mmCIF file of C-alpha atoms in Angstrom:
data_model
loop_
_atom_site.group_PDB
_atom_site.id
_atom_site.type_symbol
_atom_site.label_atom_id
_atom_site.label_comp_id
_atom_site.label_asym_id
_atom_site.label_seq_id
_atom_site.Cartn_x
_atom_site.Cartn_y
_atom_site.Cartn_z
ATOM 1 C CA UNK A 1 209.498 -76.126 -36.118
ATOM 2 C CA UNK A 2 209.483 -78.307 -32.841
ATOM 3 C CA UNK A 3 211.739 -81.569 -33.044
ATOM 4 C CA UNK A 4 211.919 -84.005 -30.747
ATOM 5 C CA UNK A 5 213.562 -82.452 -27.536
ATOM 6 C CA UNK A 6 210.770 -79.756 -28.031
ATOM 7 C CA UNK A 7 212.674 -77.045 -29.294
ATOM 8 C CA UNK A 8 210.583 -74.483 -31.029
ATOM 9 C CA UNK A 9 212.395 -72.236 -33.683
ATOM 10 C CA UNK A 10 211.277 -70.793 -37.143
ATOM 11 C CA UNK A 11 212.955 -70.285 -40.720
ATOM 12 C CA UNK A 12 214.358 -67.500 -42.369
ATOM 13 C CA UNK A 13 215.744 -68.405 -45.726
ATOM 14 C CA UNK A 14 217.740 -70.918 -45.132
ATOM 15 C CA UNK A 15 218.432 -70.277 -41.412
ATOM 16 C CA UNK A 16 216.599 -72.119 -38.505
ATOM 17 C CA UNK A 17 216.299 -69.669 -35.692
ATOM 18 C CA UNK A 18 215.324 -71.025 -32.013
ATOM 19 C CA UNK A 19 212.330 -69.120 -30.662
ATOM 20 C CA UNK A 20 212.470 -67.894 -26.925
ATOM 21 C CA UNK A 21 209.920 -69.143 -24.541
ATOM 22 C CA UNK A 22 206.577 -66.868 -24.128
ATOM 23 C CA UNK A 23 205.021 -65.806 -20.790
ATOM 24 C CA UNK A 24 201.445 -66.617 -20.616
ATOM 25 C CA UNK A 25 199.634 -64.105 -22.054
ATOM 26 C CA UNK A 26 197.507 -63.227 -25.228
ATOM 27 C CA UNK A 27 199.231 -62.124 -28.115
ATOM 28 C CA UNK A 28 197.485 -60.144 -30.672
ATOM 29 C CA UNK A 29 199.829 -60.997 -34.035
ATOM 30 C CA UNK A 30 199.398 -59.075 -37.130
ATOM 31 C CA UNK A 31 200.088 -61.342 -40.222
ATOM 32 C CA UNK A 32 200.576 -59.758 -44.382
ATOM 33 C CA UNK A 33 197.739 -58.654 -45.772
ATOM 34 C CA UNK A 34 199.364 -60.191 -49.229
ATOM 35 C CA UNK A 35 202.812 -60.409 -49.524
ATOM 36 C CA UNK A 36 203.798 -62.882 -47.022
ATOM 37 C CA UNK A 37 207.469 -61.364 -46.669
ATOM 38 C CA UNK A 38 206.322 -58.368 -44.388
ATOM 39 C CA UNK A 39 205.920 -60.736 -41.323
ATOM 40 C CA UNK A 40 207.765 -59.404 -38.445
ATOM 41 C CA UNK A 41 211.084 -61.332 -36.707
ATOM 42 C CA UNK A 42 208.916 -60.714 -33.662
ATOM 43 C CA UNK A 43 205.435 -62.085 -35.233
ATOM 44 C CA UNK A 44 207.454 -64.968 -36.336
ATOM 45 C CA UNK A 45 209.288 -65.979 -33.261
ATOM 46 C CA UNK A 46 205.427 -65.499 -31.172
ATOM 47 C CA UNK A 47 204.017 -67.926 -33.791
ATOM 48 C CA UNK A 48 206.512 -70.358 -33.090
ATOM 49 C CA UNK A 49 206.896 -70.136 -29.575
ATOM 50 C CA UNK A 50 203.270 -70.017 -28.464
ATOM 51 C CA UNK A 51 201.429 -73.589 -27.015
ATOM 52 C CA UNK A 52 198.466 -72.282 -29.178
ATOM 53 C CA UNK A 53 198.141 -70.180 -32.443
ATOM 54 C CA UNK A 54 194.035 -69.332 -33.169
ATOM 55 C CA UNK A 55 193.731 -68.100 -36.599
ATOM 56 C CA UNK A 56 190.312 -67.258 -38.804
ATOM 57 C CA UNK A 57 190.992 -69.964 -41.282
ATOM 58 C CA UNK A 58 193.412 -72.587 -40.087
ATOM 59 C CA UNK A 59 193.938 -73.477 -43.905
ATOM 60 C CA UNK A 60 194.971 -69.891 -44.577
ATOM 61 C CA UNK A 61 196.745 -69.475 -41.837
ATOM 62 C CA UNK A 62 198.834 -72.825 -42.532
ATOM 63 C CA UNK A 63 200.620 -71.624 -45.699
ATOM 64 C CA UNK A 64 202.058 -68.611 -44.080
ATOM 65 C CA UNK A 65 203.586 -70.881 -41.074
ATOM 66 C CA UNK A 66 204.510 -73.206 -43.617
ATOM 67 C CA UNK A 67 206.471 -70.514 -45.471
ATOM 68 C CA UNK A 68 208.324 -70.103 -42.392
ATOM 69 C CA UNK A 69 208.645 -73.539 -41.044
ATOM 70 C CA UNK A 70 206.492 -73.144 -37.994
ATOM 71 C CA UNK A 71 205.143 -76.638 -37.011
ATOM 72 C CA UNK A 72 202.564 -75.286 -34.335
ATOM 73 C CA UNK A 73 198.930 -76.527 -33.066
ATOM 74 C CA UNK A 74 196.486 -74.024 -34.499
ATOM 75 C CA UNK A 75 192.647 -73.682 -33.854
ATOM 76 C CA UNK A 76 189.865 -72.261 -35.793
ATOM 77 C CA UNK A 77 188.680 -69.177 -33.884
ATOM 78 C CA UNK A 78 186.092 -66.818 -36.330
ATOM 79 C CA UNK A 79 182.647 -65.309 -35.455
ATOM 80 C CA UNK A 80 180.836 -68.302 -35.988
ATOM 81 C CA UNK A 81 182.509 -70.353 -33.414
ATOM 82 C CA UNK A 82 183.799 -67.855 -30.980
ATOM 83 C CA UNK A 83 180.887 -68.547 -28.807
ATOM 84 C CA UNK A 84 182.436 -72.297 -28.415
ATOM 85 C CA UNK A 85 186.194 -71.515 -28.968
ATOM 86 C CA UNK A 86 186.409 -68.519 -27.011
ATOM 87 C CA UNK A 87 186.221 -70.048 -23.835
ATOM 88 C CA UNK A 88 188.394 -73.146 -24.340
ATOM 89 C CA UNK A 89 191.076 -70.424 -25.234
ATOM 90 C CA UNK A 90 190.304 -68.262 -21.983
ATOM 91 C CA UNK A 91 191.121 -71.777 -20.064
ATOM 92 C CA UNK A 92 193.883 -72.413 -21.968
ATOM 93 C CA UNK A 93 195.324 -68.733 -20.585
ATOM 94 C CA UNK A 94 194.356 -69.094 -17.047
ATOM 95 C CA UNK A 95 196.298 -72.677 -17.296
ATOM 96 C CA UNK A 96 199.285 -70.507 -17.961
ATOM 97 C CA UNK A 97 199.413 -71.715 -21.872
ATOM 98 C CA UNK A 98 200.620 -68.536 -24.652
ATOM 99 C CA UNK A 99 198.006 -68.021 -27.342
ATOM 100 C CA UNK A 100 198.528 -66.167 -30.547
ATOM 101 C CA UNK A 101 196.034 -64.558 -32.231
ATOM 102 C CA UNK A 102 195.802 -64.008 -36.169
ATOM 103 C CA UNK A 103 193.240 -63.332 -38.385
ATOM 104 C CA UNK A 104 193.001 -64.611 -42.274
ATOM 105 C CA UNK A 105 195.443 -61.234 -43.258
ATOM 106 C CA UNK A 106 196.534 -58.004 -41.592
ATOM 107 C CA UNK A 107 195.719 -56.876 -37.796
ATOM 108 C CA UNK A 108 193.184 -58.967 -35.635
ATOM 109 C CA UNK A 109 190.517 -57.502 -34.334
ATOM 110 C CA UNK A 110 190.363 -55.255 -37.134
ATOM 111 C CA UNK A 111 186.713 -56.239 -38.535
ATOM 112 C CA UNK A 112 187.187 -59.322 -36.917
ATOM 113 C CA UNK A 113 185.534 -60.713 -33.940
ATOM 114 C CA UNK A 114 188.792 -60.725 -32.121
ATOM 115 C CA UNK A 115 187.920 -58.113 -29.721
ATOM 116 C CA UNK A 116 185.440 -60.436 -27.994
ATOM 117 C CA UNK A 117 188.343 -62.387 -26.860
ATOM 118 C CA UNK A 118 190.617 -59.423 -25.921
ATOM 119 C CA UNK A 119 187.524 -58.020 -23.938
ATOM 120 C CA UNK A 120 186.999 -61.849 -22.349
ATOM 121 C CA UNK A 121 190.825 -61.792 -21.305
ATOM 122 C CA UNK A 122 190.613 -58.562 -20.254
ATOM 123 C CA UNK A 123 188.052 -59.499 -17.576
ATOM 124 C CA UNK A 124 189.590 -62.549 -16.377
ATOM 125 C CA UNK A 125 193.004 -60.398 -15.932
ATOM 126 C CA UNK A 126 194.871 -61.788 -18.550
ATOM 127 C CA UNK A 127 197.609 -60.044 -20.326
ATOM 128 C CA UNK A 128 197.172 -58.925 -23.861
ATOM 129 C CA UNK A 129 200.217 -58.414 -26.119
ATOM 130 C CA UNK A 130 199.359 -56.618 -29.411
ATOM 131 C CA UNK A 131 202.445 -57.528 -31.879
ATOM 132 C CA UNK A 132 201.886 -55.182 -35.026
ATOM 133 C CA UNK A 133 202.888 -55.198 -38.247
ATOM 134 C CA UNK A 134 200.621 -55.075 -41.461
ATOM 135 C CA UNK A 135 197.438 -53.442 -41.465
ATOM 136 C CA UNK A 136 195.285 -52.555 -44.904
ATOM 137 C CA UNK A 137 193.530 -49.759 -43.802
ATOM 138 C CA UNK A 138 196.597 -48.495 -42.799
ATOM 139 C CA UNK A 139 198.555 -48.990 -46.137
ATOM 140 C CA UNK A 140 196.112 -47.401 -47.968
ATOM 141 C CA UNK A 141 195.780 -44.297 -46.278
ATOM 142 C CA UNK A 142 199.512 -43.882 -46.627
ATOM 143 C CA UNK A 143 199.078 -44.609 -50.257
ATOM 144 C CA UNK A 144 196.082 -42.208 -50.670
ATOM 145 C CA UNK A 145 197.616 -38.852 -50.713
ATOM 146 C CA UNK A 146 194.598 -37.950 -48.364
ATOM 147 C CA UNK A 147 194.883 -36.255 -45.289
ATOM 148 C CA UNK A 148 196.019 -38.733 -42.313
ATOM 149 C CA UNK A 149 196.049 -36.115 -39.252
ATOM 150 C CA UNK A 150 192.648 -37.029 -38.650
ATOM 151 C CA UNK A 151 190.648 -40.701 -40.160
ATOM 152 C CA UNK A 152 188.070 -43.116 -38.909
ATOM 153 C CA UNK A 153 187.664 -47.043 -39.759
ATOM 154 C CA UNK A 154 184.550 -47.752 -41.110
ATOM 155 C CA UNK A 155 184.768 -50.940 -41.663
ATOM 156 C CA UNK A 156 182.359 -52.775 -44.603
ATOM 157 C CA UNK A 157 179.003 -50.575 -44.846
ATOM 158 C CA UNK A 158 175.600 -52.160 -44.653
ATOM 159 C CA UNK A 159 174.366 -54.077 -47.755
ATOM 160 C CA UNK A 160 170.945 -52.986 -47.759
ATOM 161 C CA UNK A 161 170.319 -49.512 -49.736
ATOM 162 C CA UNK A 162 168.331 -47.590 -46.818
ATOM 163 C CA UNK A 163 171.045 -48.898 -44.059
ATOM 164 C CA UNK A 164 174.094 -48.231 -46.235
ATOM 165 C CA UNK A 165 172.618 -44.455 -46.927
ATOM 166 C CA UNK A 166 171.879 -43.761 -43.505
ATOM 167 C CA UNK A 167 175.148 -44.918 -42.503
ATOM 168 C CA UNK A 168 177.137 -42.523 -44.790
ATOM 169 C CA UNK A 169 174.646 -39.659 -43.888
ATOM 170 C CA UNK A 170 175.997 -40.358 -40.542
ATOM 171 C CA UNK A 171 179.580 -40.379 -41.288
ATOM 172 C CA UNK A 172 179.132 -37.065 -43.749
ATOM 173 C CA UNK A 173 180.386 -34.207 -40.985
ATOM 174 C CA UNK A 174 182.911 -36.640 -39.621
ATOM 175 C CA UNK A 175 186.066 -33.901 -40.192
ATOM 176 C CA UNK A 176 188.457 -37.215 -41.175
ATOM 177 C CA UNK A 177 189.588 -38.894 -44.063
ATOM 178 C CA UNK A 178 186.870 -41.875 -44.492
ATOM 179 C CA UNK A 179 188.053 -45.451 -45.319
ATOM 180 C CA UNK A 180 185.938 -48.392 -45.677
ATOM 181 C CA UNK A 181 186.154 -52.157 -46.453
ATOM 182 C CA UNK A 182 184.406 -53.250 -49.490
ATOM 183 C CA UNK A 183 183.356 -56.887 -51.859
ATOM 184 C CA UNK A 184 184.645 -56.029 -55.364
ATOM 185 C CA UNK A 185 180.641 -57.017 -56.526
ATOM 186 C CA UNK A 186 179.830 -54.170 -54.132
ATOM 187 C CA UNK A 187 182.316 -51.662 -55.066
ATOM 188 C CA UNK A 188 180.390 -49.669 -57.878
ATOM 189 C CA UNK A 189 177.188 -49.894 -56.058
ATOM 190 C CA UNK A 190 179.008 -48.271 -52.598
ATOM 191 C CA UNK A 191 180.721 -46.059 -54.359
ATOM 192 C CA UNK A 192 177.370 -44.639 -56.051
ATOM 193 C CA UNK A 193 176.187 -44.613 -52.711
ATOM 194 C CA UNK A 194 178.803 -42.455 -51.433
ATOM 195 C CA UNK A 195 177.990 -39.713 -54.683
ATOM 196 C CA UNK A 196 174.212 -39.564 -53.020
ATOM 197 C CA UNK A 197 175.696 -38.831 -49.547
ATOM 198 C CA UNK A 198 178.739 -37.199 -49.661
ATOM 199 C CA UNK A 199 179.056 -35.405 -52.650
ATOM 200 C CA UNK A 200 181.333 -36.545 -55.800
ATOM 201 C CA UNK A 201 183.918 -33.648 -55.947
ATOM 202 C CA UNK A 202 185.412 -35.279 -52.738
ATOM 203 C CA UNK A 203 188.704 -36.899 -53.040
ATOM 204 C CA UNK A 204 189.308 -40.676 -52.593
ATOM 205 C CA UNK A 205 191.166 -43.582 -53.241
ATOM 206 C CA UNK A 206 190.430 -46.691 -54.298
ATOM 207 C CA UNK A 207 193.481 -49.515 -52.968
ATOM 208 C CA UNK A 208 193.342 -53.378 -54.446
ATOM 209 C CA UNK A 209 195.015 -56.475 -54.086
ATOM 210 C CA UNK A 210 197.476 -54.231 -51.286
ATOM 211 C CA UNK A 211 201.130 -55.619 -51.444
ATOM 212 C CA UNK A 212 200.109 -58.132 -53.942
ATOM 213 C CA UNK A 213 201.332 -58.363 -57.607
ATOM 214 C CA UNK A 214 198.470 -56.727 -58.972
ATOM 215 C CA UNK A 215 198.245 -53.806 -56.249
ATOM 216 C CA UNK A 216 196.798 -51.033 -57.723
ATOM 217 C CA UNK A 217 195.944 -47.279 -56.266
ATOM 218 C CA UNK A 218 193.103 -45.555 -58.033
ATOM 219 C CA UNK A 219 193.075 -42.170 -57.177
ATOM 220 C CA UNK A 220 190.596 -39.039 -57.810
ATOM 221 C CA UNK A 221 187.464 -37.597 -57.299
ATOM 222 C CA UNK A 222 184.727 -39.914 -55.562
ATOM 223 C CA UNK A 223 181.938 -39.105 -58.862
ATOM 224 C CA UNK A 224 185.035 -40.063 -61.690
ATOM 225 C CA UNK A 225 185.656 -43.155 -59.380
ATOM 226 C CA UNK A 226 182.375 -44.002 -58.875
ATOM 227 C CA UNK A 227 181.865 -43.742 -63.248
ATOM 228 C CA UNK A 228 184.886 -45.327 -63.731
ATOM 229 C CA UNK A 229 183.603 -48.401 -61.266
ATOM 230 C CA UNK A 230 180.084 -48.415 -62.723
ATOM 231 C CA UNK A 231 181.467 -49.064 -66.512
ATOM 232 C CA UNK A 232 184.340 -51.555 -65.704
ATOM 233 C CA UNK A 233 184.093 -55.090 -65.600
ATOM 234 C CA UNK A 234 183.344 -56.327 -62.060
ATOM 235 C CA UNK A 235 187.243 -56.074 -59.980
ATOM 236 C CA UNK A 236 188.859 -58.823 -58.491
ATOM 237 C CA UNK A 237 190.616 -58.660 -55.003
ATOM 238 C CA UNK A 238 190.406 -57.123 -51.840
ATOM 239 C CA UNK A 239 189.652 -53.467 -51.845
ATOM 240 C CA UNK A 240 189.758 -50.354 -49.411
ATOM 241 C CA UNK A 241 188.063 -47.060 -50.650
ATOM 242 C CA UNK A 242 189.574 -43.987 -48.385
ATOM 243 C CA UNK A 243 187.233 -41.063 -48.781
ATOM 244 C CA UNK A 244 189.061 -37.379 -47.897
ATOM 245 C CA UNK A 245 187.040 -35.086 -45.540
ATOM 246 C CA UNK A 246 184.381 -32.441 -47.051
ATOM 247 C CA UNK A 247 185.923 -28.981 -47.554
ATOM 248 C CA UNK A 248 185.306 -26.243 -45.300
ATOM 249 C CA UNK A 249 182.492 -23.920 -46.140
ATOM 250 C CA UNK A 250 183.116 -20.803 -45.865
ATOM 251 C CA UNK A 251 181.422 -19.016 -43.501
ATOM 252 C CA UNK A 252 177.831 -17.477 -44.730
ATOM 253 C CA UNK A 253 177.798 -13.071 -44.880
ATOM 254 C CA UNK A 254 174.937 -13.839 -42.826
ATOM 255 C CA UNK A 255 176.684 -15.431 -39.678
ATOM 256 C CA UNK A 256 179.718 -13.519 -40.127
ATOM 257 C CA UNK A 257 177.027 -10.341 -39.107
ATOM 258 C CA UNK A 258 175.878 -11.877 -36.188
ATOM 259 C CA UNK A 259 179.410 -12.898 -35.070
ATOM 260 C CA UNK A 260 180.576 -9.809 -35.066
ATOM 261 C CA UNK A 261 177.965 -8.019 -33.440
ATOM 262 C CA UNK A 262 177.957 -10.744 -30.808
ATOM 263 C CA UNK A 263 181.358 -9.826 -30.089
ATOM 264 C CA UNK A 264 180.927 -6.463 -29.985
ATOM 265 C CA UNK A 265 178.225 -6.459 -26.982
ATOM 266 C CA UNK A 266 180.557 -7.844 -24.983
ATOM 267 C CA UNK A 267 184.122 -6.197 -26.092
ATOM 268 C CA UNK A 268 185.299 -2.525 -28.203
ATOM 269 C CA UNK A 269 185.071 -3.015 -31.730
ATOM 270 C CA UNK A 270 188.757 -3.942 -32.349
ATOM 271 C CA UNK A 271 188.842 -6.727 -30.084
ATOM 272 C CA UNK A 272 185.763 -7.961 -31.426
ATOM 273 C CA UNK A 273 187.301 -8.135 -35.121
ATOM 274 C CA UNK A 274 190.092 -9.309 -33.981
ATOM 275 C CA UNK A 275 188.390 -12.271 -32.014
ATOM 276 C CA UNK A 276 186.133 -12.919 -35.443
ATOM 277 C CA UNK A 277 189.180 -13.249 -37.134
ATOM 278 C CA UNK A 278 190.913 -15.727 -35.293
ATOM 279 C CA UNK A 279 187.506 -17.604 -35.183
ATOM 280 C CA UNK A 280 186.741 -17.494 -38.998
ATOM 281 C CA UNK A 281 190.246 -16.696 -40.502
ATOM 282 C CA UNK A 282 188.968 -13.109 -41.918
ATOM 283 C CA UNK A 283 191.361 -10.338 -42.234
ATOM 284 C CA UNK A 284 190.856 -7.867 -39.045
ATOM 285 C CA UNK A 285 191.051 -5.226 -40.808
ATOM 286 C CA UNK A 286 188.082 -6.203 -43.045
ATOM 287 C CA UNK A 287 185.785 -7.632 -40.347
ATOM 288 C CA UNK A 288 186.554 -4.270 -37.906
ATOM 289 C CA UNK A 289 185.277 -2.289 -41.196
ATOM 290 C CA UNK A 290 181.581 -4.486 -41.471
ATOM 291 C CA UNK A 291 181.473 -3.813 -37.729
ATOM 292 C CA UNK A 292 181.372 0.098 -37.953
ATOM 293 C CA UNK A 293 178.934 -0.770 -41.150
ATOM 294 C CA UNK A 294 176.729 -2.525 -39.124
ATOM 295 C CA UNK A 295 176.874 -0.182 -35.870
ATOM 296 C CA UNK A 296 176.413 2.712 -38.329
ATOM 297 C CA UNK A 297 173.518 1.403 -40.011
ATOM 298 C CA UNK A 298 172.065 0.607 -36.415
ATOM 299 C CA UNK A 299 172.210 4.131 -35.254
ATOM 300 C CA UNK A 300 174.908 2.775 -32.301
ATOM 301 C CA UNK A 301 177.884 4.308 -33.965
ATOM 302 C CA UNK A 302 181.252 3.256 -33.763
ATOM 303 C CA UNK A 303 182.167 3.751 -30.282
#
């Protein structure tokens, strides 16, 4: 809120809390992707005490400062008006005014066109404060049971059939857990998509409506998703598909030969088994054995 003295504060149940002032700077505010009570006390108190809040969709954005009595100017900032907006909002900084940033739901910039004003900002020296909180590719790779050590953001793949293929062919030796964006009318069509490319005995995960009364987690190989998606009724909500990372193949009889007699030009026999081993995860033992095979059958011996 902002009475008449100018005070700037924010509500938390039934508790008006005064916001303290902001330094000039861009502030990069995550927002719920759903349930609109896993804003941050710190997200809060930026909303309320910046001169300028930019959201996606002013309208969206107004029911979650409404829900926390934040009475602040907003402006529309989005990808079809950040050629105009952008630079007002750069002026605005180098004025010394604070300027939130938030997006419809979750972490800006985050496919959104965000990052053209962080990368403005950044070349005009501005500061850039990221204040993070909710993020949906995030939640459902927690949620997946897929491995997190390693994942890239793919963000929404292309919607013609050629582009969307060649992207996943690209993306098919990435050694990460996949996760995408997808339109519910889309879902069954990507997800076929992804059999073609990837292979269906992959994991994956399937997250709607995140946080929201009707979140659900689908969870299990990408061809039984990809059936299961293909029969249903169309799904409502926003969705995230998380794809796990191919398997390791094991390596080929073949190679394993020519590893080990690599090696072995260059080091004695049992250092060169050992060396394959660490490099393939063999047993030593085993791998010094094919060695003296293959020497013997080469006439070198096993010196």
């Amino acid at each position: 809120m902002t009475d008449e003295t100018g005070k700037r504060s924010y509500v938390v149940g039934q508790t008006e809390i005064v916001a303290r002032p902001l330094g000039p700077a861009l502030y990069l505010v995550a927002t719920p992707i759903g349930n609109l009570a896993d804003i941050t006390l710190r997200a809060l108190e930026t909303l309320a005490a910046a001169d300028i809040v930019a959201c996606e969709d002013t309208r969206v954005s107004r029911v979650l400062l409404d829900r926390y009595g934040i009475r602040r100017r907003t402006t529309a900032y989005h990808e079809h008006n950040a050629g105009e907006a952008g630079p007002k909002l750069i002026a605005a900084l180098q004025a010394g005014q604070s300027v939130a940033l938030i997006s419809d739901a979750g972490t800006p910039l985050v496919s959104d066109p965000g990052y053209r004003l962080v990368g403005e900002a950044i070349d005009h020296g501005i500061r850039v404060v990221p204040i993070p909180g909710p993020s949906a590719p995030l939640a459902a790779l927690t949620a997946s049971g897929l491995p997190s050590d390693a994942f890239l953001f793919a963000g929404f793949l292309p919607v013609k059939v050629g582009q969307r293929l060649a992207r996943l062919e690209a993306l098919k030796a990435v050694p990460a857990t996949l996760i995408f964006f997808e339109s519910p009318r889309r879902l069954a069509e990507s997800l076929g998509a992804m059999v073609e490319a990837l292979g269906g005995e992959r994991k994956a995960a399937i997250g709607r409506e995140l946080t929201k009364t009707f979140e659900e987690m689908r969870i299990g190989a990408l061809r039984a998703l990809a059936d299961h998606y293909a029969a249903a009724d169309t799904p409502k909500g926003e969705i995230v598909v998380c794809v796990g990372p191919a398997e390791a193949k094991a390596d080929e009889p073949a190679d394993i030969d020519r590893l080990l007699l690599s090696l072995a030009a260059e080091m004695p026999a049992s250092k060169a088994a050992a060396e394959a081993a660490k490099m393939t995860g063999g047993q030593k033992q085993a791998l010094y054995r094919r060695l003296l095979e293959l020497k013997d059958a080469s006439g070198e011996g096993s010196g």
